[in-house]
Coordinates of C-alpha atoms in Angstrom, one line a residue:
M1 CA 27.1 -30.7 29.9
N2 CA 24.5 -30.6 32.6
K3 CA 26.1 -27.5 34.1
F4 CA 26.1 -25.9 30.7
I5 CA 22.3 -26.6 30.2
K6 CA 21.6 -25.3 33.7
L7 CA 23.5 -22.1 32.9
V8 CA 21.6 -21.6 29.7
L9 CA 18.3 -22.2 31.4
T10 CA 19.2 -19.8 34.2
V11 CA 20.2 -17.0 31.8
T12 CA 17.0 -17.6 29.7
L13 CA 14.9 -17.3 32.9
I14 CA 16.6 -14.1 33.9
L15 CA 16.2 -12.6 30.5
T16 CA 12.5 -13.7 30.4
L17 CA 11.9 -11.9 33.7
L18 CA 13.9 -8.7 32.9
L19 CA 13.1 -8.1 29.2
P20 CA 9.4 -7.3 29.6
S21 CA 10.2 -4.7 32.2
A22 CA 12.9 -3.2 30.0
I23 CA 10.6 -3.1 27.0
T24 CA 7.8 -1.5 29.1
I25 CA 10.1 1.1 30.4
F26 CA 11.3 2.0 26.9
A27 CA 7.7 2.2 25.6
A28 CA 6.7 4.5 28.5
E29 CA 9.6 6.8 27.7
D30 CA 9.0 6.8 23.9
D31 CA 5.3 6.3 23.3
G32 CA 5.3 8.7 20.3
N33 CA 2.2 9.9 18.7
D34 CA 0.1 9.5 15.5
Y35 CA -1.2 13.1 15.2
P36 CA -2.1 14.2 11.7
I37 CA 0.1 16.4 9.6
I38 CA -1.4 19.6 8.2
L39 CA 0.5 21.2 5.3
V40 CA 0.2 25.0 5.1
H41 CA 1.2 26.8 1.9
G42 CA 2.9 30.2 1.5
N43 CA 2.2 33.4 -0.4
G44 CA 0.6 32.8 -3.8
G45 CA -0.2 29.2 -2.8
W46 CA -3.1 27.0 -3.9
G47 CA -5.1 23.9 -3.1
R48 CA -4.9 20.4 -4.5
D49 CA -7.8 21.0 -7.0
E50 CA -6.2 24.1 -8.6
K51 CA -3.6 24.8 -11.3
S52 CA -4.6 21.7 -13.3
G53 CA -3.2 19.3 -10.6
F54 CA 0.2 20.9 -10.4
L55 CA 0.7 20.7 -6.6
Y56 CA 2.0 23.3 -4.3
W57 CA 3.5 20.6 -2.2
G58 CA 5.6 18.7 -4.6
G59 CA 4.7 20.0 -8.1
N60 CA 4.6 16.8 -10.1
I61 CA 5.4 14.8 -6.9
D62 CA 2.5 14.3 -4.5
I63 CA 4.1 14.8 -1.0
Q64 CA 0.7 14.4 0.7
E65 CA -0.1 11.1 -0.9
E66 CA 3.4 9.7 -0.7
L67 CA 3.3 10.3 3.1
K68 CA -0.1 8.7 3.3
S69 CA 1.1 5.7 1.4
V70 CA 3.5 4.8 4.2
G71 CA 0.8 5.1 6.9
Y72 CA 0.8 8.8 7.9
E73 CA -2.4 10.9 8.2
V74 CA -1.8 14.0 6.1
Y75 CA -4.0 16.8 4.9
T76 CA -3.4 19.9 2.8
G77 CA -4.7 23.1 4.3
V78 CA -5.9 25.9 2.0
V79 CA -6.0 29.6 2.8
G80 CA -6.0 32.9 0.9
P81 CA -2.9 33.2 -1.3
F82 CA -2.5 36.9 -0.8
S83 CA -4.4 37.5 2.5
S84 CA -2.9 38.7 5.7
N85 CA -1.6 36.2 8.3
W86 CA -4.6 37.0 10.5
D87 CA -7.1 36.3 7.8
R88 CA -5.2 33.1 6.8
A89 CA -5.2 31.8 10.4
C90 CA -8.9 32.3 10.6
E91 CA -9.4 30.4 7.4
L92 CA -7.1 27.6 8.4
Y93 CA -9.1 27.1 11.6
A94 CA -12.3 26.7 9.7
Y95 CA -10.7 24.6 7.0
I96 CA -9.3 22.1 9.5
I97 CA -12.2 21.8 12.0
G98 CA -15.1 22.7 9.7
G99 CA -17.5 25.6 9.7
T100 CA -17.7 29.1 8.5
V101 CA -14.7 31.4 8.6
D102 CA -15.0 34.1 11.2
Y103 CA -12.4 36.9 10.7
G104 CA -13.5 38.4 14.0
K105 CA -15.8 41.3 14.7
A106 CA -13.1 43.7 15.9
H107 CA -10.6 42.8 13.1
S108 CA -13.2 43.0 10.2
E109 CA -14.5 46.4 11.4
E110 CA -11.0 47.8 11.8
F111 CA -9.9 46.8 8.3
G112 CA -13.2 47.2 6.5
H113 CA -14.0 43.8 5.1
A114 CA -16.7 41.2 5.7
R115 CA -16.6 39.4 9.0
Y116 CA -17.6 36.0 7.7
G117 CA -16.1 34.0 4.8
R118 CA -16.5 30.6 3.2
T119 CA -17.9 27.5 4.9
Y120 CA -15.8 24.3 4.9
P121 CA -16.7 20.6 5.8
G122 CA -13.4 20.2 7.8
L123 CA -10.3 18.2 7.2
Y124 CA -10.1 16.8 10.7
P125 CA -13.4 17.4 12.7
N126 CA -12.1 15.5 15.7
W127 CA -9.3 17.9 16.2
G128 CA -9.1 19.1 19.8
T129 CA -11.4 16.4 21.1
E130 CA -10.2 14.0 23.8
D131 CA -10.1 10.2 23.8
T132 CA -8.3 7.5 25.8
N133 CA -5.0 8.7 24.4
G134 CA -5.6 12.4 25.3
I135 CA -6.2 15.4 23.1
N136 CA -6.3 14.9 19.4
K137 CA -3.5 17.3 18.3
I138 CA -1.9 18.2 14.9
H139 CA 1.6 18.8 13.5
I140 CA 1.9 21.7 11.2
L141 CA 4.3 21.7 8.3
S142 CA 4.5 25.2 6.7
H143 CA 6.3 26.8 3.8
S144 CA 7.2 30.4 3.3
Q145 CA 4.5 32.7 4.6
G146 CA 2.8 29.6 5.9
G147 CA 5.3 29.7 8.7
Q148 CA 4.1 33.2 9.8
T149 CA 0.5 32.0 9.5
A150 CA 1.2 28.9 11.6
R151 CA 2.8 31.0 14.4
L152 CA -0.1 33.4 14.5
F153 CA -2.6 30.5 14.3
A154 CA -0.9 28.7 17.3
Q155 CA -1.0 32.0 19.2
L156 CA -4.7 32.4 18.8
L157 CA -5.4 28.8 19.7
E158 CA -3.4 29.1 22.9
E159 CA -4.3 32.6 24.1
G160 CA -7.2 33.7 22.0
K161 CA -7.7 37.5 21.4
Q162 CA -9.3 39.6 24.0
S163 CA -10.3 42.4 21.6
E164 CA -12.5 39.9 19.7
M165 CA -14.2 38.7 22.9
T166 CA -14.7 42.3 24.0
A167 CA -16.2 43.3 20.7
V168 CA -18.8 40.6 21.0
L169 CA -19.4 40.2 24.7
G170 CA -18.1 43.4 26.3
L171 CA -15.6 43.4 29.2
N172 CA -15.2 40.5 31.6
P173 CA -17.8 38.1 30.2
S174 CA -18.6 35.0 32.2
Q175 CA -17.6 31.6 31.0
E176 CA -21.2 30.8 30.5
Q177 CA -21.6 33.8 28.2
I178 CA -18.5 32.7 26.2
N179 CA -19.8 29.2 25.9
T180 CA -23.2 30.4 24.7
A181 CA -21.6 32.8 22.1
I182 CA -19.5 29.9 20.8
T183 CA -22.5 27.6 20.6
N184 CA -24.7 30.2 18.8
G185 CA -21.9 31.2 16.4
T186 CA -21.5 34.8 17.5
L187 CA -17.9 34.2 18.7
S188 CA -15.3 31.9 17.2
K189 CA -13.8 29.4 19.6
L190 CA -10.5 30.4 18.0
F191 CA -10.6 33.8 19.9
T192 CA -11.4 32.4 23.3
G193 CA -8.1 30.9 24.4
T194 CA -9.7 27.6 25.0
C195 CA -8.0 25.6 22.3
N196 CA -5.0 24.8 24.4
N197 CA -2.6 22.0 23.5
W198 CA -4.2 21.4 20.1
V199 CA -0.9 21.8 18.3
E200 CA 2.1 19.5 19.0
S201 CA 4.6 21.1 16.7
V202 CA 5.1 23.8 14.1
T203 CA 7.7 23.4 11.4
S204 CA 8.6 26.2 9.0
F205 CA 10.4 25.6 5.7
A206 CA 12.1 28.8 4.3
S207 CA 9.7 31.1 6.2
P208 CA 10.2 34.9 6.5
H209 CA 9.9 35.1 10.3
D210 CA 11.5 38.5 10.2
G211 CA 10.1 39.4 6.8
T212 CA 11.8 39.5 3.5
T213 CA 13.4 42.5 1.8
M214 CA 11.7 41.4 -1.4
A215 CA 8.4 42.6 0.2
N216 CA 10.0 45.8 1.3
S217 CA 11.0 46.6 -2.3
V218 CA 7.6 45.6 -3.6
N219 CA 5.8 47.9 -1.1
L220 CA 8.1 50.8 -2.2
S221 CA 7.6 50.2 -5.9
G222 CA 3.8 49.7 -6.2
N223 CA 1.5 47.0 -7.4
L224 CA 3.0 46.5 -10.9
L225 CA 6.4 45.4 -9.6
G226 CA 4.7 43.4 -6.9
L227 CA 2.9 41.4 -9.6
F228 CA 6.2 40.1 -11.0
A229 CA 8.3 40.1 -7.8
T230 CA 6.0 37.9 -5.7
P231 CA 4.6 34.4 -6.4
A232 CA 1.6 36.1 -8.0
G233 CA 3.8 36.3 -11.1
G234 CA 3.4 32.6 -11.3
L235 CA -0.1 33.2 -12.6
L236 CA 1.3 35.2 -15.5
M237 CA 3.8 32.4 -16.1
D238 CA 0.9 30.0 -16.3
T239 CA -0.5 32.1 -19.1
V240 CA 2.8 32.3 -20.9
T241 CA 3.3 28.5 -20.7
G242 CA -0.3 27.8 -21.6
L243 CA -1.0 26.0 -18.3
N244 CA -4.1 28.2 -17.7
S245 CA -5.5 27.3 -21.1
Q246 CA -6.2 23.8 -19.9
E247 CA -9.8 23.0 -19.3
N248 CA -9.4 22.2 -15.6
Y249 CA -7.2 25.1 -14.8
S250 CA -8.2 27.3 -11.8
F251 CA -6.5 29.6 -9.4
D252 CA -8.7 30.9 -6.6
L253 CA -7.6 34.2 -5.0
K254 CA -10.0 33.6 -2.1
L255 CA -10.7 37.3 -1.5
D256 CA -14.4 36.9 -0.8
Q257 CA -14.1 39.0 2.4
W258 CA -13.1 42.0 0.3
G259 CA -16.1 41.5 -2.0
L260 CA -13.8 40.3 -4.9
T261 CA -15.2 37.2 -6.6
K262 CA -14.7 35.7 -10.0
L263 CA -17.5 36.6 -12.5
P264 CA -19.2 34.0 -14.6
N265 CA -17.1 33.1 -17.7
E266 CA -14.3 35.4 -16.4
S267 CA -10.8 33.9 -17.0
C268 CA -8.5 33.5 -14.0
Y269 CA -6.1 35.8 -15.6
N270 CA -8.6 38.6 -16.2
F271 CA -10.0 38.2 -12.7
F272 CA -6.5 38.5 -11.3
I273 CA -5.8 41.7 -13.3
R274 CA -9.1 43.1 -12.1
A275 CA -8.3 42.2 -8.5
L276 CA -4.9 43.7 -8.8
G277 CA -6.3 47.0 -9.8
S278 CA -8.8 47.2 -6.9
E279 CA -8.6 50.2 -4.6
M280 CA -8.7 47.8 -1.6
W281 CA -5.0 47.2 -1.9
E282 CA -4.2 50.8 -1.1
G283 CA -3.5 52.0 2.4
T284 CA -4.2 48.8 4.3
Q285 CA -2.0 46.6 6.4
D286 CA -4.4 43.6 6.1
F287 CA -2.6 42.0 3.2
S288 CA 0.3 39.6 2.7
N289 CA 2.7 42.2 1.3
Y290 CA 2.7 44.1 4.5
D291 CA 3.0 41.0 6.7
L292 CA 5.9 39.8 4.6
S293 CA 7.9 43.1 4.9
T294 CA 10.4 43.5 7.7
Q295 CA 8.1 46.2 9.2
G296 CA 5.1 43.9 9.2
A297 CA 7.0 41.0 10.5
T298 CA 8.4 43.1 13.4
K299 CA 4.9 44.2 14.3
M300 CA 3.6 40.6 14.3
N301 CA 6.6 39.4 16.3
Q302 CA 5.9 41.9 19.1
W303 CA 2.6 40.1 20.0
V304 CA 2.8 36.6 18.6
E305 CA 4.8 34.6 21.1
D306 CA 6.5 31.2 21.1
Q307 CA 4.1 29.0 23.1
P308 CA 5.8 26.9 25.9
N309 CA 3.9 23.7 25.1
I310 CA 4.6 23.6 21.4
Y311 CA 7.7 22.3 19.6
Y312 CA 9.0 24.7 16.9
F313 CA 11.4 23.6 14.1
S314 CA 12.8 25.6 11.2
Y315 CA 14.8 25.0 8.1
S316 CA 16.7 27.7 6.2
C317 CA 17.6 27.8 2.5
Q318 CA 20.3 29.6 0.5
A319 CA 21.1 29.5 -3.2
T320 CA 23.3 32.6 -3.6
K321 CA 27.0 33.2 -3.5
K322 CA 29.1 36.2 -2.3
G323 CA 30.6 38.4 -5.0
W324 CA 34.4 38.6 -5.4
L325 CA 34.9 42.3 -4.6
T326 CA 31.9 43.1 -2.4
D327 CA 29.5 41.6 0.2
L328 CA 26.8 41.5 -2.4
H329 CA 25.2 38.2 -3.1
F330 CA 24.3 36.8 -6.5
P331 CA 22.1 33.9 -7.5
D332 CA 24.1 30.6 -8.0
S333 CA 23.1 29.6 -11.5
N334 CA 23.7 26.0 -10.7
Y335 CA 21.0 25.9 -8.0
M336 CA 18.8 29.0 -8.2
N337 CA 15.6 28.7 -10.3
P338 CA 16.2 31.3 -13.1
L339 CA 12.8 32.7 -12.5
F340 CA 14.0 33.8 -9.1
N341 CA 17.1 35.6 -10.3
A342 CA 15.6 39.1 -10.4
N343 CA 14.3 38.7 -6.8
S344 CA 17.6 37.3 -5.6
L345 CA 19.6 40.2 -7.1
I346 CA 17.3 42.7 -5.3
M347 CA 17.6 41.0 -2.0
G348 CA 21.3 40.4 -2.5
S349 CA 22.0 44.1 -2.5
Y350 CA 19.0 45.6 -0.6
Q351 CA 20.0 47.9 2.3
N352 CA 17.3 49.9 4.1
Y353 CA 18.8 49.9 7.5
F354 CA 15.3 49.6 8.9
E355 CA 15.8 49.8 12.7
N356 CA 19.5 49.7 12.0
V357 CA 19.5 46.0 11.3
L358 CA 19.2 45.4 7.6
G359 CA 22.8 45.4 6.4
S360 CA 24.9 42.9 4.4
K361 CA 24.0 40.0 6.6
W362 CA 20.6 40.1 4.9
F363 CA 22.1 39.5 1.4
P364 CA 22.2 35.7 1.4
N365 CA 18.8 34.4 0.2
D366 CA 16.9 31.6 -1.5
G367 CA 15.3 33.7 -4.2
Y368 CA 12.3 34.9 -2.2
V369 CA 13.4 35.1 1.5
N370 CA 16.6 36.3 3.2
T371 CA 18.3 33.3 4.8
I372 CA 18.8 35.2 8.0
S373 CA 15.1 35.5 8.4
E374 CA 14.3 31.8 8.2
D375 CA 15.6 30.4 11.5
G376 CA 13.0 32.1 13.7
P377 CA 11.6 35.4 14.9
T378 CA 14.0 38.0 16.2
L379 CA 12.9 41.5 15.0
G380 CA 10.7 43.2 17.6
R381 CA 11.6 40.6 20.2
T382 CA 13.2 41.3 23.6
T383 CA 14.0 37.6 23.9
V384 CA 15.2 35.4 21.0
N385 CA 14.2 31.7 21.3
I386 CA 16.3 30.1 18.6
I387 CA 18.7 27.2 19.3
P388 CA 20.6 24.8 17.1
Y389 CA 18.9 21.4 17.0
D390 CA 21.1 18.8 18.7
G391 CA 18.8 15.8 18.5
T392 CA 16.9 16.7 21.6
P393 CA 14.2 19.3 20.8
E394 CA 13.0 21.8 23.3
K395 CA 9.4 23.2 23.5
G396 CA 8.8 26.9 23.3
K397 CA 12.0 27.4 21.3
W398 CA 12.9 27.4 17.6
N399 CA 14.9 24.3 17.1
H400 CA 16.9 25.3 14.0
M401 CA 17.6 22.4 11.7
G402 CA 20.3 24.3 9.9
I403 CA 20.8 26.0 6.5
L404 CA 20.2 23.9 3.3
N405 CA 22.8 25.4 1.1
K406 CA 22.5 25.3 -2.7
T407 CA 18.7 25.1 -2.1
D408 CA 16.3 27.7 -3.4
H409 CA 12.9 28.7 -2.0
E410 CA 10.9 25.9 -3.8
D411 CA 13.4 23.1 -3.8
I412 CA 12.4 22.1 -0.3
I413 CA 8.8 21.6 -1.4
G414 CA 9.7 19.7 -4.5
R415 CA 9.1 22.4 -7.1
S416 CA 12.7 22.1 -8.0
T417 CA 15.1 22.9 -10.9
S418 CA 18.0 21.1 -9.3
T419 CA 18.6 17.8 -7.7
Q420 CA 20.1 19.2 -4.5
M421 CA 17.3 17.9 -2.2
G422 CA 18.0 14.3 -3.4
D423 CA 15.4 11.9 -2.2
L424 CA 12.7 14.4 -1.4
I425 CA 10.1 11.9 -0.2
G426 CA 12.7 10.2 1.9
F427 CA 13.4 13.5 3.5
Y428 CA 9.8 14.1 4.4
I429 CA 9.2 10.5 5.6
N430 CA 12.2 10.7 7.9
Y431 CA 11.2 14.1 9.2
V432 CA 7.6 13.1 9.9
E433 CA 8.9 9.9 11.6
M434 CA 10.9 12.2 13.9
L435 CA 7.8 14.3 14.7
Q436 CA 5.7 11.3 15.6
G437 CA 8.4 10.2 18.0
L438 CA 8.0 13.4 20.0

């Protein structure tokens, strides 16, 4: 018995000495992070105080608040629903950190709209500051066009934009001149390339990294088709269903930079129709329809790079099935939202052979975006940085999480007509847990 007791005591002593070291080593290798989550909506999106409380992120389910209820810090970013990715990135910067939107002197002069926009209090004013744990970063979760916006946003944060600095300060300004311009508000810090390492990860859900052929067909057909074939048609649907007759209904186009603002006592619907008829839509590439086209996406992909210090993740969606006799794809009535059927049929048969790449492989879609476009940027790239996610993510590459079959464009954000996503909140909780383990 004495020998047994001695053995137990010896083993206990050894474990007591070894376990703290083992635990310390594990903690050092897997410290994780508690960076806030920023949700970035897509084309036609809206803020939490719009559409009578029907949420972009979740519909009747509140993804933001559900994540907050289990301890995560989550904010919903709000940008122009039909603005270009450049304008949206500038708006997102001001919306997160606080201050007045600066669209850039060079950009605003090139496209003929106001340089400055709205002023925001800021979702996360400490963003980019340093404490004992290092830089206060963010994770970005984006949907649809939000993925393009997030990529361009990360590019500006990391590398700035030389043309904007030159427009304000001329060639080869000193660091002191740059700092002074930032301080006095004549140059946005976003354009200076001094916001390095402010983003830990970018995730895109069903994003048109290479554009969508739906936008191609809209651009060819004019504004009237565009009204029904893009998320803008949702505003008309709100009218049909009576949603916009509710007292607290609002849908903000956020086109102040173009001089378009809602008049006193003007309904959202009438303002939208007036805005749609504006001449400003003609002949400009500074709007979402161009950026969402394969041509616009290609142009953006040529200068927006995958940053080597950022994790990129992507999810693809598909809710079509191949026809019996042809390669054409048709909406799967069991899973596709019926409101997306017209879009899906167009994309399921659209062949433009733009740059000799848009063939039948572009037919599978989720009702708004071609599935092939959702894993990461390829058009216009000399190097494609897309890899299948194997449990160990790589920075500077698009870690593709796979295709969610039988899932349409809005299922993944909870605005669903099917139960294919299952436990949506569980999906988001598990995913954010993974991000905070990076």
